[in-house]
Structures are given as C-alpha cells and as structure tokens.
Short mmCIF file of C-alpha atoms and ligand atoms in Angstrom, two decimals:
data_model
loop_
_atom_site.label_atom_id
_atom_site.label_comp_id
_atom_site.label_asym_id
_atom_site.label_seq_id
_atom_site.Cartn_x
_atom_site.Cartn_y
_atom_site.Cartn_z
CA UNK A 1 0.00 0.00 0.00
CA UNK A 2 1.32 3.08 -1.41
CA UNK A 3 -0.28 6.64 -0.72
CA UNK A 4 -0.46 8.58 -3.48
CA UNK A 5 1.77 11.51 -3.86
CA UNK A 6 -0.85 14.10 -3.23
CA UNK A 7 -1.71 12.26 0.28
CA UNK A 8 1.71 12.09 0.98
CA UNK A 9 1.84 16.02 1.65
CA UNK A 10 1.23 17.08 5.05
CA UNK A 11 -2.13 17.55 5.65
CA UNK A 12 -3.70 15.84 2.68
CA UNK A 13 -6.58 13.35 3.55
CA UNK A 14 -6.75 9.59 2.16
CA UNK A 15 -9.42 9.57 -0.91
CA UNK A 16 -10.70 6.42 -2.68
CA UNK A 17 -8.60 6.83 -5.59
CA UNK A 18 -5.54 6.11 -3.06
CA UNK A 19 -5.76 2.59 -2.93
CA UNK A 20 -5.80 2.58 0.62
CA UNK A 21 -8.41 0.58 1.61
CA UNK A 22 -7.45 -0.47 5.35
CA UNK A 23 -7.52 3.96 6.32
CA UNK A 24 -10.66 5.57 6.28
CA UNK A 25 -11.12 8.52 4.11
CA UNK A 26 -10.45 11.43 5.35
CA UNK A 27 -7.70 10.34 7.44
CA UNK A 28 -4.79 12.35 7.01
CA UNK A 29 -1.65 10.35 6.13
CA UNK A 30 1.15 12.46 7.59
CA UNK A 31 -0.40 12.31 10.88
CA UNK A 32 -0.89 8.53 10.45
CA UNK A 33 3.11 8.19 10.21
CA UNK A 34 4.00 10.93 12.89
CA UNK A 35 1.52 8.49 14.68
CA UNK A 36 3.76 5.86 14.13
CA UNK A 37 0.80 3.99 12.03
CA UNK A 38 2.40 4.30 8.56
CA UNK A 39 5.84 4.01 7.94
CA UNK A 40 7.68 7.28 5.60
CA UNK A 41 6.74 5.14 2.38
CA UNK A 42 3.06 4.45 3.26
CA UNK A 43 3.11 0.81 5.13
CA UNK A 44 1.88 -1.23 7.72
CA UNK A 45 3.52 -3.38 10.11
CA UNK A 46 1.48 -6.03 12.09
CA UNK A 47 1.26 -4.34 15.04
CA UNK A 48 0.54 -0.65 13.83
CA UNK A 49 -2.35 -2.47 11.70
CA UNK A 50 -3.80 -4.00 14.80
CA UNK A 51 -3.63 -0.70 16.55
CA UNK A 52 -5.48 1.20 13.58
CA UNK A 53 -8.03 -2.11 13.44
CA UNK A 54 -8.78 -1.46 17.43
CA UNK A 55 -8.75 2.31 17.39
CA UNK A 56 -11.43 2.43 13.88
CA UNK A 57 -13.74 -0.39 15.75
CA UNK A 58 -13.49 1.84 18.90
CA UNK A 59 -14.30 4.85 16.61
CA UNK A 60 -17.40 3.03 14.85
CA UNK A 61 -19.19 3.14 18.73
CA UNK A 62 -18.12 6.71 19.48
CA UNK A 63 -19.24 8.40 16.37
CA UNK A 64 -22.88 8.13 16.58
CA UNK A 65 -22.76 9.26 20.17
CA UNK A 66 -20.64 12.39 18.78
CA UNK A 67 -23.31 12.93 16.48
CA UNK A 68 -26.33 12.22 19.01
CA UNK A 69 -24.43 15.25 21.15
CA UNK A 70 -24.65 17.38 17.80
CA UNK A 71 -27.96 16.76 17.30
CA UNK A 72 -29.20 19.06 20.44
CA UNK A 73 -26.24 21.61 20.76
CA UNK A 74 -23.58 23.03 18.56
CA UNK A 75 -19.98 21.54 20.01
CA UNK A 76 -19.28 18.53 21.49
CA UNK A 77 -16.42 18.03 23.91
CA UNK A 78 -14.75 15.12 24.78
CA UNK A 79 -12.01 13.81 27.47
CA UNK A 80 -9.97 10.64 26.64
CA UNK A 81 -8.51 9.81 29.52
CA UNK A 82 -5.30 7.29 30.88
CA UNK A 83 -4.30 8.87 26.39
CA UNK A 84 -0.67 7.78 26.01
CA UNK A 85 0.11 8.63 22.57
CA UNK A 86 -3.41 9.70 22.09
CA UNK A 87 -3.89 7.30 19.21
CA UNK A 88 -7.60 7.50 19.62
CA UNK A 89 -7.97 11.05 20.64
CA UNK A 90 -5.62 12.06 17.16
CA UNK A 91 -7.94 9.88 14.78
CA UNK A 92 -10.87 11.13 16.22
CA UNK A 93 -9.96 14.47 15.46
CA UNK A 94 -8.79 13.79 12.20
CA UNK A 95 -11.73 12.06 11.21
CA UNK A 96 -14.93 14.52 13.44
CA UNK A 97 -13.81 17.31 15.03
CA UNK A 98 -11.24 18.92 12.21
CA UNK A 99 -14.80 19.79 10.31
CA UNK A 100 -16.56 21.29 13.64
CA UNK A 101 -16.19 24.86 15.01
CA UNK A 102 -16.36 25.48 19.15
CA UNK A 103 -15.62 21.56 19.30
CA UNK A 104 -12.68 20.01 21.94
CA UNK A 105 -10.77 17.06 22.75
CA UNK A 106 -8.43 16.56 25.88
CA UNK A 107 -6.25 14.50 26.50
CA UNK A 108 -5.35 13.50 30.10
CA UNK A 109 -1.93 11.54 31.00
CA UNK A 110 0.42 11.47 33.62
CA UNK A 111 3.57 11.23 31.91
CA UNK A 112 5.09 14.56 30.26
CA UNK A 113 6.83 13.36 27.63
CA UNK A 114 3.83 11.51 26.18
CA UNK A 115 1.43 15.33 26.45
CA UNK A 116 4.73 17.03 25.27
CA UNK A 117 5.49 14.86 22.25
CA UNK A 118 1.02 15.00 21.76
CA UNK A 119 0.99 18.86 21.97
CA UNK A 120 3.86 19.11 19.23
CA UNK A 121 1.63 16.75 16.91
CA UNK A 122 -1.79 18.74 17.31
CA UNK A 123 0.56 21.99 17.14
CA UNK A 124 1.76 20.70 13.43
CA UNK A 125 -0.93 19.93 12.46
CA UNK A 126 -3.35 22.91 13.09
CA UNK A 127 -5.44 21.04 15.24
CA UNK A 128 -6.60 23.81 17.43
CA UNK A 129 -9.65 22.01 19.21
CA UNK A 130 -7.42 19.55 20.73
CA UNK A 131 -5.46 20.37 24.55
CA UNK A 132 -3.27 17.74 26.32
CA UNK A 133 -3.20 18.01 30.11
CA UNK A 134 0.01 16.72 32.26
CA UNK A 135 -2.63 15.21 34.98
CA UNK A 136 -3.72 12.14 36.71
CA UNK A 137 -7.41 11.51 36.20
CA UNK A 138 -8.18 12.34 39.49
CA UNK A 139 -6.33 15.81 39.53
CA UNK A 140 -8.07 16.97 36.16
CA UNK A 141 -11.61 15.65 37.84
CA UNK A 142 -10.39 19.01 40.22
CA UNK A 143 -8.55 20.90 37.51
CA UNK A 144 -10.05 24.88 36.67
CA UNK A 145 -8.43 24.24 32.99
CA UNK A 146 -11.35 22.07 32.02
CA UNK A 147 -15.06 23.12 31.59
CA UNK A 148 -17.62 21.92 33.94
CA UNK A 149 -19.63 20.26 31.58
CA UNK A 150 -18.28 17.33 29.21
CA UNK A 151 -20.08 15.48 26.58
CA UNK A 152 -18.13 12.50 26.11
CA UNK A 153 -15.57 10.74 27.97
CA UNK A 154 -14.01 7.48 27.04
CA UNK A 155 -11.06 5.67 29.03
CA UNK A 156 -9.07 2.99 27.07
CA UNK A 157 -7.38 0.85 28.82
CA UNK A 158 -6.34 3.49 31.35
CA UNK A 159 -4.77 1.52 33.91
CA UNK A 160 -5.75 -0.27 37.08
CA UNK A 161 -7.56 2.30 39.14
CA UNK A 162 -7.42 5.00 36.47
CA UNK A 163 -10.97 3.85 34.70
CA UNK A 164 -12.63 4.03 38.27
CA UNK A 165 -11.35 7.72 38.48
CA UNK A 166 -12.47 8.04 34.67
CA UNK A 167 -16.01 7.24 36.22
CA UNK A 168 -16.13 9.84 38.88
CA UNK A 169 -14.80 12.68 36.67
CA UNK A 170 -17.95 11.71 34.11
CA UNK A 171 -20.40 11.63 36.80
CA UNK A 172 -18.82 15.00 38.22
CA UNK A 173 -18.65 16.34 34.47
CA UNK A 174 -22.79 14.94 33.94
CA UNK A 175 -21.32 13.37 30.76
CA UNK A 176 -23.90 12.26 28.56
CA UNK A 177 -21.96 9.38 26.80
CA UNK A 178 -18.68 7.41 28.72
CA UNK A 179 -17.20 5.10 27.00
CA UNK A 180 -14.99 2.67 28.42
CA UNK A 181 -12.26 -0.45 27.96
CA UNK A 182 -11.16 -1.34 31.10
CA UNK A 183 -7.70 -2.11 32.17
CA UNK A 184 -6.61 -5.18 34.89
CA UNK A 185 -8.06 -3.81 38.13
CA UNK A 186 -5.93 -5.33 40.87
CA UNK A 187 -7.61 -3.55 43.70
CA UNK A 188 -11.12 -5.13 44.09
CA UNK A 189 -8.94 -8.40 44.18
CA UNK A 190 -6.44 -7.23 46.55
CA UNK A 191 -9.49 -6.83 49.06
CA UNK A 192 -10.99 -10.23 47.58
CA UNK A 193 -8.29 -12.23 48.57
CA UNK A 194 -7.42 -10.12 52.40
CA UNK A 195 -11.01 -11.32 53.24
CA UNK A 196 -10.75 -14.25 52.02
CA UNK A 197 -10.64 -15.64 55.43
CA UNK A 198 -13.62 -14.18 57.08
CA UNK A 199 -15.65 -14.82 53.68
CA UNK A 200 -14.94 -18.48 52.93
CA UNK A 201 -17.32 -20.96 53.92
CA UNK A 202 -20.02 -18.14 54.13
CA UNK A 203 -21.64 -20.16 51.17
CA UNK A 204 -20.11 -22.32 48.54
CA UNK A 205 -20.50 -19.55 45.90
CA UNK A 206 -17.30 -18.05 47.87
CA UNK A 207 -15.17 -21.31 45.96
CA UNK A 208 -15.41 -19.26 43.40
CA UNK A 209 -12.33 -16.83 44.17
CA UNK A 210 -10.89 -19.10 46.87
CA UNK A 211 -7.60 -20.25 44.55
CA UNK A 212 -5.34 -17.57 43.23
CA UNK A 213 -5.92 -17.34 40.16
CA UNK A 214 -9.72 -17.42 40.34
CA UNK A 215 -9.37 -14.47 42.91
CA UNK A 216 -7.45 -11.99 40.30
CA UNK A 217 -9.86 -13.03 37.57
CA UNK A 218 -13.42 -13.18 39.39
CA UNK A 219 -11.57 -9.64 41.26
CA UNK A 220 -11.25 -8.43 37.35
CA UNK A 221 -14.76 -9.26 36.24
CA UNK A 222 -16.77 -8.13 39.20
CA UNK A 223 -14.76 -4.84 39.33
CA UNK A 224 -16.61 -4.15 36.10
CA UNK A 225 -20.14 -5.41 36.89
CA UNK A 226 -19.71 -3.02 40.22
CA UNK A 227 -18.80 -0.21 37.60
CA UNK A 228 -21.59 -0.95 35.51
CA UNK A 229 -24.18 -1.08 38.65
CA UNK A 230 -22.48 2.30 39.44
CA UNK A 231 -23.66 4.29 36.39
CA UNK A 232 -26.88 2.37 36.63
CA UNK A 233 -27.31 3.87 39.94
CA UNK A 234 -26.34 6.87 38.79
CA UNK A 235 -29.52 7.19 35.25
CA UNK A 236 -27.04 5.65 32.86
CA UNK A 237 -28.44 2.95 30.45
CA UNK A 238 -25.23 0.35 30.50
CA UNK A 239 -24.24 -1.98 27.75
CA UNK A 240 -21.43 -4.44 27.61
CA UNK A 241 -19.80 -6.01 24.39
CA UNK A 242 -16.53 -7.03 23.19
CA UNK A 243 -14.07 -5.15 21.58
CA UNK A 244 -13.89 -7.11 18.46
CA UNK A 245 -10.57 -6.66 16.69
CA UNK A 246 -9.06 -6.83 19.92
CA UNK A 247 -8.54 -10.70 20.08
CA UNK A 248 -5.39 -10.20 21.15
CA UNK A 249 -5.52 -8.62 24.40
CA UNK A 250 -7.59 -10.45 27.16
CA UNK A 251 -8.70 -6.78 28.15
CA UNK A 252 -11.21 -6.41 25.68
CA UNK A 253 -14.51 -5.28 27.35
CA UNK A 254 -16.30 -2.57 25.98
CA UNK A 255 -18.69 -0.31 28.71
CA UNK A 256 -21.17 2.26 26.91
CA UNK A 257 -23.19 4.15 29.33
CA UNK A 258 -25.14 6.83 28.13
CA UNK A 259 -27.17 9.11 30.54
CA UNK A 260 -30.54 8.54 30.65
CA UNK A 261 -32.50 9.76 34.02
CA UNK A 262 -32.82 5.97 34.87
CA UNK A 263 -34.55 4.58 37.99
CA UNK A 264 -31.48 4.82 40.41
CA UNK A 265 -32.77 3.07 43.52
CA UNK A 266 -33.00 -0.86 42.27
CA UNK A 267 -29.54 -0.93 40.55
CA UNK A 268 -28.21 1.40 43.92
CA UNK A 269 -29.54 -1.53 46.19
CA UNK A 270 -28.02 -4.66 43.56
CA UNK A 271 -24.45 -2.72 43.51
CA UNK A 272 -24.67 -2.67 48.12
CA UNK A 273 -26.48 -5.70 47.59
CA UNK A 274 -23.59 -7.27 45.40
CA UNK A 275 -20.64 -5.79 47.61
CA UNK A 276 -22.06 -7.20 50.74
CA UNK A 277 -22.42 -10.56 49.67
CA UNK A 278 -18.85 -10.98 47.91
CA UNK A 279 -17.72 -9.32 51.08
CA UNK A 280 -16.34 -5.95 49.79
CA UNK A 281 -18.43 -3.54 51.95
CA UNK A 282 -15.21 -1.69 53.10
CA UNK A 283 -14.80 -0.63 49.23
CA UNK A 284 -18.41 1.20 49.65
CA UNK A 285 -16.52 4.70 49.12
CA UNK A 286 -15.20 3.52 45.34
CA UNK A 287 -18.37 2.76 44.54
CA UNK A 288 -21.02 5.29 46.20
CA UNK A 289 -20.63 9.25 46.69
CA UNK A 290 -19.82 9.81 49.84
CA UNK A 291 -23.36 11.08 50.88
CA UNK A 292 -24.84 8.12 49.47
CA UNK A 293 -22.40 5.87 51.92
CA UNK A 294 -23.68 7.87 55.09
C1 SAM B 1 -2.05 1.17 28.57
S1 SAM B 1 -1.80 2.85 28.24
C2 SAM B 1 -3.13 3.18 27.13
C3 SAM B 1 -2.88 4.37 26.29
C4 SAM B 1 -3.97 4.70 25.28
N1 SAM B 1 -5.23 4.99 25.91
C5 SAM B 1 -4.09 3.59 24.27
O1 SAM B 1 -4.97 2.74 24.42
O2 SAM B 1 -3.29 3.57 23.34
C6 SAM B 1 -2.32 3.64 29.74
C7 SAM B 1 -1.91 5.09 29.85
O3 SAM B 1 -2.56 5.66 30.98
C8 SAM B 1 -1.65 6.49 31.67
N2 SAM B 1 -2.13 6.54 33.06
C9 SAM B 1 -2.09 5.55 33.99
N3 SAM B 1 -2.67 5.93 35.13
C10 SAM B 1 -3.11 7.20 34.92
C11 SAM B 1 -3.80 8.13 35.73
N4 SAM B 1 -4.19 7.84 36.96
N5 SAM B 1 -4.07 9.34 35.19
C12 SAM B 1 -3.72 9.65 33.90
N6 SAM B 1 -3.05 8.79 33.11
C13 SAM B 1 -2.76 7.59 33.60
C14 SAM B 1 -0.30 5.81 31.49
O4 SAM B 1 0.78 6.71 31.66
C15 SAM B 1 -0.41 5.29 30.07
O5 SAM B 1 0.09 6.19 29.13
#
C-alpha cells in the first residue's frame, strides 16, 4: 500500500482513488506516520495495523454518540482519559472534530513526555480544538483548565484504578456518553483475597475466588459489573460487548453508558447488595458518593 503523492503532503486526507483501503477517508496520512501507524513510504507493520483495526472499531461506537451530542447543541467536547500517545484522541480528530467549530478534545496523562510529544503533533498539524493536560485523572476531575460540563468521555485501557477515576470525573462532568475499555483492576482483588478468610465458607458460591488465580480473575470481572451497577445507579443505560478486533488482548470489554435519568434506587440496592455478599463492603466509598455511603 502506497499513498499517493498528493496524500503524501502534510495535511492531505486519504481519498478512494488512493488505494488505501485499510484507512478511512479522510484520514490524514502524515499524521498517520508521525503516529507511528504508517511508515515514511506508506506501510503497515502487524502491530501498527492491529492498533489502527482497534482504534477504527473503537471509533465506529463513538461516532454516533458524537453525532447524538450534535444533534441538540452546537460543540461537542470530549475527554480521553489514561491517552498515552493519544492514538484515539488524534484519529478522532482527524476524522470529526477537524470539520466542527467550538468543538474540543483533551487529553489527560500522567507522563510529560507523552502530552509534550502529543501537543507538538496537534501543534503541526493545526489542530486547534485539541489540549493535552500533564494530569492524573483524578487531579483533572479538580482541575479549573477544564469546563464543567463534558459530553463525552471514554477511558481505554487506562490503567488499574485509572478507569474508576475516569467514572467519577464523568459523573462529576454529567457526561452524557462514557465510554470505556477497562484495564486489569488489581484492587477489588487485593481486598478479595485479604477477606478471604472471614468470607470463605459463608456459602459455597465463595469457591469461586478461593484459589489464586480465580481471585485476580473473578476480582477483574466483578470490578466491572460493580462499575456498571455504578452508572446504573447513577440514570445511565449500561451496555457491555466485546471489543472485536481486539482478540489479542484479554482486556477487551467494551462499557457504553449513556445518561438517561434511569430509575437509580433498584440498581443502587443490587451494587450494596452485590458488595455485601462478595464481602467488599469496606470498598463502599469507590463505589457510592460519599453522601450516598452515610
Ligand atoms: C495502557 S496505556 C493506554 C494508552 C492509550 N489509551 C491507548 O490505548 O493507546 C495507559 C496510559 O494511561 C496512563 N495513566 C495511567 N494511570 C493514569 C492516571 N491515573 N491518570 C492519567 N493517566 C494515567 C499511562 O501513563 C499510560 O500512558
């Protein structure tokens, strides 16, 4: 796969006379190899293809809700959250916001380097809407240089803890669409396996986490149900599917919640419910506000 010579310019967009038929049109190609994604001469390796294959089938749920914000305001903002090289945050830019006026994307990550090297890119290439922020998730859920409101926020595979804090700063934010792909959790287990003692023999469902290795998985998957119970309890419609195209990684669960003024109390009383019987209670705070835990 060649591009042609007028998408090999800087800022010229793949067409379907370029014979590039794994990019999307639109996509600019010079970003695609400061990205790393293309080589210089237009190619693919096997792992930059996998990462364009995740990022598009990510992109394929977070359009429509882009489009569902535009439908009742004029912008859209969005937070992508845990962004490393801000893969996800660059393409959707590239491919939604470049078009849109008033519209923003921020990027949130802890390591400088990463919002240094992202700030050059969006700098180059006259990407105005987009703003990287040197913070943890949990300082930016506090930070003044990002507005009070956000439309979308999406978390992929922001690590351990990080997707928890994700949650918070959408609820805090009243985000109407959050869009998640969790990373290993090791906390929920951590408390799993400390109370293992007290908990075992409470009922044989407890066999389920009583080796090891069923404690870090079963810790894994009901760290997520709790999270999905959470934005149920909070008006958010929930679904869960796989991230297909990402049968390579085992983290490849795909949360969708979209704000809906839900009944809160039922899914409130299955996520204390739920906590009490695996015998988390102490971890009440990660999951409830802290008026709802009083
Ligand atoms: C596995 S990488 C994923 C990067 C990117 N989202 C992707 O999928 O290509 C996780 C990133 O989250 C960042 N990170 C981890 N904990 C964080 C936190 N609490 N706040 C902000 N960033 C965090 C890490 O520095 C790392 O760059």
């Amino acid at each position: 796969m060649k591009p042609s010579k007028q998408a090999a310019k800087i800022g010229a967009t793949v067409t379907s006379a370029d014979n590039m038929p794994e990019i999307r049109e639109g996509q600019t190609v010079a970003l695609l190899q400061e990205l790393h994604i293309l080589t210089r001469d237009g190619k693919m390796n096997q792992d930059s293809r996998r990462k364009l294959k995740q990022v598009y089938h990510l992109y394929q749920f977070i359009e429509p809700l882009l489009k569902e914000v535009l439908a009742s305001k004029e912008s859209v903002t969005l937070v992508d959250h845990g962004a490393g090289k801000s893969y996800l945050g660059f393409i959707i830019y590239d491919l939604f916001f470049k078009a849109l006026q008033d519209s923003h994307i921020y990027g949130i990550e802890t390591r400088e380097e990463l919002v240094a090297r992202s700030q050059e890119l969006a700098q180059k290439f006259n990407f105005p809407g987009m703003s990287f922020l040197p913070l943890s998730v949990a300082e930016s859920t506090e930070s003044k240089l990002l507005p009070e409101q956000i439309d979308v926020v999406t978390a992929l595979h922001a690590c351990n803890t990080a997707t928890d804090d994700a949650i918070q700063f959408a609820l805090k934010k009243k985000a109407k669409h959050i869009v998640l792909v969790p990373c290993c959790q090791a906390e929920v287990a951590s408390v799993l396996k400390k109370n293992k003692g007290q908990s075992l023999g409470k009922s044989a469902l407890t066999e389920i986490w009583r080796h090891p290795i069923h404690t870090r998985e079963f810790g894994s998957q009901i760290t997520n149900v709790l999270r999905c119970l959470q934005l149920e309890a909070h008006g958010y419609n929930v679904t869960v599917t796989e991230l297909v195209g990402w049968e390579h990684s085992m983290k490849n669960e795909l949360i969708i919640a979209t704000y809906k003024n839900l009944p809160r109390k039922r899914p409130a009383e299955r996520l204390k419910e739920v906590l009490e019987t695996v015998g988390l209670q102490e971890m009440n705070t990660r999951f409830f506000a802290e008026e709802e835990v009083a």
